[in-house]
Amino acid sequence: MKLYELAAADGRRFSPYCWRIRMALALKGMSATPAPVEFQQIPALFGGTGKSVPTLELDDGEVIVDSFAIALWLDEMNPVRPLFTSSTARSHCRVIEGWANTAVAAEVRNMIIMDIWKAQSPENQAYFRASREKRFGRRLEDIQQGREDRAATFNTVTMAPLAHALGHARWLGGNEPDYADCLVFGSLVWGPIISDFPILNDGPVKDWFARCCGLLKDEPEVAALRF
Ligand SMILES: N[C@@H](CCC(=O)N[C@@H](CS)C(=O)NCC(=O)O)C(=O)O
């Protein structure tokens, strides 16, 4: 099977949603051939029906769009080392997904949005700027401005629920990592992959982040991280 992942001009894969699935595959001991695509290649995928990445293309041609749907499918087709140990875990992961999308990934994005733009090819820079400035109603420069102050609040406020959970267990999944860890890790890791701006302070959250990176040490973007 093939995993379509968002890539920058130099090939670095940087999408938070795609890293959730790379980590999920690593937890399950599964692999998928990387199919890196840049922003403007996405709509042309699958005969012009491409919507978003990650998209998983199975060997029989079936296509699964959306990271959570892919995670559910991985467990369904291969129940070994489950990403969701129960239906309760599945429901709770939807809460964590909501928090990871609207707080973690969104705040990281606002701290690195110019670095994301800089990493794209000229055509993709134009697309990224136009689409994001329309979506957020502000210039990219204005979105990123003031990130030093926001990074401090990010560590003390946004990361507080994660720090709280890590005070009780080594992983969000408890003794072992599960899809909850993938959700939050993906939402953080795109920062240091695409930007030199330091986000995480030293402490239990960064230690957990380093443990997650250890699970993905065969992925060049993660192996290259220095923190
Ligand atoms: N809910 C989706 C969100 C996926 C998503 O938004 N992916 C972005 C890349 S990070 C995308 O494909 N964007 C296309 C674009 O902006 O043109 C998921 O979890 O997979």
mmCIF file of N, CA, C and O and ligand atoms in Angstrom, residues 6 14-18 20 39-40 42-43 51-54 65-68 70 97 101 127-128 131-132 135 179 190, ligand 1:
data_model
loop_
_atom_site.group_PDB
_atom_site.id
_atom_site.type_symbol
_atom_site.label_atom_id
_atom_site.label_comp_id
_atom_site.label_asym_id
_atom_site.label_seq_id
_atom_site.Cartn_x
_atom_site.Cartn_y
_atom_site.Cartn_z
ATOM 1 N N LEU A 6 2.076 14.958 2.523
ATOM 2 C CA LEU A 6 2.422 16.307 2.060
ATOM 3 C C LEU A 6 3.918 16.552 2.213
ATOM 4 O O LEU A 6 4.488 16.302 3.281
ATOM 5 N N PHE A 14 5.888 17.107 6.035
ATOM 6 C CA PHE A 14 5.684 17.971 7.195
ATOM 7 C C PHE A 14 4.243 18.058 7.687
ATOM 8 O O PHE A 14 3.965 18.833 8.612
ATOM 9 N N SER A 15 3.327 17.271 7.136
ATOM 10 C CA SER A 15 1.930 17.431 7.573
ATOM 11 C C SER A 15 1.677 16.761 8.926
ATOM 12 O O SER A 15 2.023 15.598 9.127
ATOM 13 N N PRO A 16 1.049 17.480 9.859
ATOM 14 C CA PRO A 16 0.754 16.870 11.168
ATOM 15 C C PRO A 16 -0.114 15.626 11.052
ATOM 16 O O PRO A 16 0.089 14.638 11.763
ATOM 17 N N TYR A 17 -1.101 15.684 10.126
ATOM 18 C CA TYR A 17 -2.024 14.542 9.975
ATOM 19 C C TYR A 17 -1.299 13.328 9.402
ATOM 20 O O TYR A 17 -1.606 12.191 9.744
ATOM 21 N N CYS A 18 -0.347 13.583 8.497
ATOM 22 C CA CYS A 18 0.391 12.465 7.903
ATOM 23 C C CYS A 18 1.326 11.816 8.925
ATOM 24 O O CYS A 18 1.473 10.588 8.947
ATOM 25 N N ARG A 20 0.777 11.526 12.045
ATOM 26 C CA ARG A 20 -0.041 10.647 12.904
ATOM 27 C C ARG A 20 -0.047 9.231 12.335
ATOM 28 O O ARG A 20 0.063 8.249 13.064
ATOM 29 N N PHE A 39 1.457 20.549 -2.221
ATOM 30 C CA PHE A 39 0.073 21.017 -2.086
ATOM 31 C C PHE A 39 -0.731 20.905 -3.380
ATOM 32 O O PHE A 39 -1.822 20.330 -3.405
ATOM 33 N N GLN A 40 -0.168 21.468 -4.459
ATOM 34 C CA GLN A 40 -0.991 21.584 -5.664
ATOM 35 C C GLN A 40 -1.129 20.291 -6.441
ATOM 36 O O GLN A 40 -1.885 20.229 -7.403
ATOM 37 N N ILE A 42 -2.231 17.590 -4.908
ATOM 38 C CA ILE A 42 -3.265 16.800 -4.220
ATOM 39 C C ILE A 42 -4.567 16.689 -5.038
ATOM 40 O O ILE A 42 -5.068 15.583 -5.242
ATOM 41 N N PRO A 43 -5.112 17.801 -5.560
ATOM 42 C CA PRO A 43 -6.396 17.676 -6.289
ATOM 43 C C PRO A 43 -6.302 16.802 -7.537
ATOM 44 O O PRO A 43 -7.321 16.273 -7.999
ATOM 45 N N LYS A 51 -8.459 14.720 -2.324
ATOM 46 C CA LYS A 51 -9.069 15.710 -1.420
ATOM 47 C C LYS A 51 -8.061 16.278 -0.432
ATOM 48 O O LYS A 51 -7.903 17.481 -0.302
ATOM 49 N N SER A 52 -7.419 15.394 0.310
ATOM 50 C CA SER A 52 -6.455 15.842 1.328
ATOM 51 C C SER A 52 -5.512 14.675 1.592
ATOM 52 O O SER A 52 -5.764 13.537 1.186
ATOM 53 N N VAL A 53 -4.420 14.986 2.269
ATOM 54 C CA VAL A 53 -3.492 13.930 2.699
ATOM 55 C C VAL A 53 -3.426 13.972 4.223
ATOM 56 O O VAL A 53 -3.616 15.057 4.800
ATOM 57 N N PRO A 54 -3.209 12.834 4.885
ATOM 58 C CA PRO A 54 -2.850 11.552 4.308
ATOM 59 C C PRO A 54 -4.005 10.879 3.567
ATOM 60 O O PRO A 54 -5.154 10.957 3.987
ATOM 61 N N VAL A 65 -9.293 8.143 2.707
ATOM 62 C CA VAL A 65 -8.928 9.543 2.969
ATOM 63 C C VAL A 65 -9.227 9.835 4.439
ATOM 64 O O VAL A 65 -10.188 9.291 4.979
ATOM 65 N N ASP A 66 -8.415 10.663 5.056
ATOM 66 C CA ASP A 66 -8.598 11.143 6.431
ATOM 67 C C ASP A 66 -7.817 10.272 7.419
ATOM 68 O O ASP A 66 -7.950 9.044 7.430
ATOM 69 N N SER A 67 -7.013 10.955 8.246
ATOM 70 C CA SER A 67 -6.105 10.225 9.131
ATOM 71 C C SER A 67 -6.838 9.310 10.115
ATOM 72 O O SER A 67 -6.431 8.156 10.316
ATOM 73 N N PHE A 68 -7.938 9.796 10.713
ATOM 74 C CA PHE A 68 -8.619 8.948 11.701
ATOM 75 C C PHE A 68 -9.215 7.709 11.009
ATOM 76 O O PHE A 68 -9.141 6.590 11.530
ATOM 77 N N ILE A 70 -8.069 6.273 8.393
ATOM 78 C CA ILE A 70 -6.959 5.361 8.074
ATOM 79 C C ILE A 70 -6.565 4.572 9.324
ATOM 80 O O ILE A 70 -6.363 3.356 9.269
ATOM 81 N N GLU A 97 -8.367 14.116 19.384
ATOM 82 C CA GLU A 97 -8.212 14.605 18.011
ATOM 83 C C GLU A 97 -8.684 16.062 17.909
ATOM 84 O O GLU A 97 -8.010 16.914 17.317
ATOM 85 N N ASN A 101 -6.198 19.076 16.982
ATOM 86 C CA ASN A 101 -6.398 19.889 15.769
ATOM 87 C C ASN A 101 -6.572 21.368 16.105
ATOM 88 O O ASN A 101 -5.937 22.221 15.506
ATOM 89 N N TYR A 127 0.134 29.423 -3.862
ATOM 90 C CA TYR A 127 -1.108 28.735 -3.461
ATOM 91 C C TYR A 127 -1.305 28.800 -1.948
ATOM 92 O O TYR A 127 -2.389 29.107 -1.454
ATOM 93 N N PHE A 128 -0.227 28.520 -1.202
ATOM 94 C CA PHE A 128 -0.327 28.456 0.261
ATOM 95 C C PHE A 128 -0.703 29.832 0.818
ATOM 96 O O PHE A 128 -1.591 29.956 1.652
ATOM 97 N N SER A 131 -4.422 30.735 -0.219
ATOM 98 C CA SER A 131 -5.463 29.928 0.443
ATOM 99 C C SER A 131 -5.498 30.206 1.946
ATOM 100 O O SER A 131 -6.574 30.325 2.536
ATOM 101 N N ARG A 132 -4.333 30.351 2.569
ATOM 102 C CA ARG A 132 -4.320 30.547 4.026
ATOM 103 C C ARG A 132 -4.712 31.972 4.395
ATOM 104 O O ARG A 132 -5.401 32.192 5.394
ATOM 105 N N ARG A 135 -8.368 31.992 4.210
ATOM 106 C CA ARG A 135 -8.980 31.214 5.300
ATOM 107 C C ARG A 135 -8.883 31.944 6.646
ATOM 108 O O ARG A 135 -9.823 31.971 7.416
ATOM 109 N N TYR A 179 -3.070 5.347 19.683
ATOM 110 C CA TYR A 179 -3.360 6.404 18.713
ATOM 111 C C TYR A 179 -3.438 7.788 19.368
ATOM 112 O O TYR A 179 -3.210 8.803 18.698
ATOM 113 N N TRP A 190 5.574 18.489 13.272
ATOM 114 C CA TRP A 190 5.775 19.270 12.042
ATOM 115 C C TRP A 190 6.502 20.577 12.336
ATOM 116 O O TRP A 190 7.182 21.110 11.440
HETATM 117 N N1 LIG B 1 -9.152 15.724 8.665
HETATM 118 C C1 LIG B 1 -8.081 15.458 7.743
HETATM 119 C C2 LIG B 1 -7.279 16.715 7.514
HETATM 120 C C3 LIG B 1 -6.193 16.512 6.495
HETATM 121 C C4 LIG B 1 -5.636 17.819 5.965
HETATM 122 O O1 LIG B 1 -6.186 18.906 6.186
HETATM 123 N N2 LIG B 1 -4.517 17.692 5.254
HETATM 124 C C5 LIG B 1 -3.892 18.847 4.651
HETATM 125 C C6 LIG B 1 -2.391 18.737 4.739
HETATM 126 S S1 LIG B 1 -1.822 19.011 6.384
HETATM 127 C C7 LIG B 1 -4.260 18.905 3.188
HETATM 128 O O2 LIG B 1 -4.393 17.887 2.535
HETATM 129 N N3 LIG B 1 -4.400 20.111 2.668
HETATM 130 C C8 LIG B 1 -4.663 20.334 1.283
HETATM 131 C C9 LIG B 1 -4.597 21.805 0.974
HETATM 132 O O3 LIG B 1 -4.460 22.616 1.877
HETATM 133 O O4 LIG B 1 -4.689 22.097 -0.201
HETATM 134 C C10 LIG B 1 -7.207 14.326 8.273
HETATM 135 O O5 LIG B 1 -7.165 14.141 9.521
HETATM 136 O O6 LIG B 1 -6.615 13.598 7.476
#
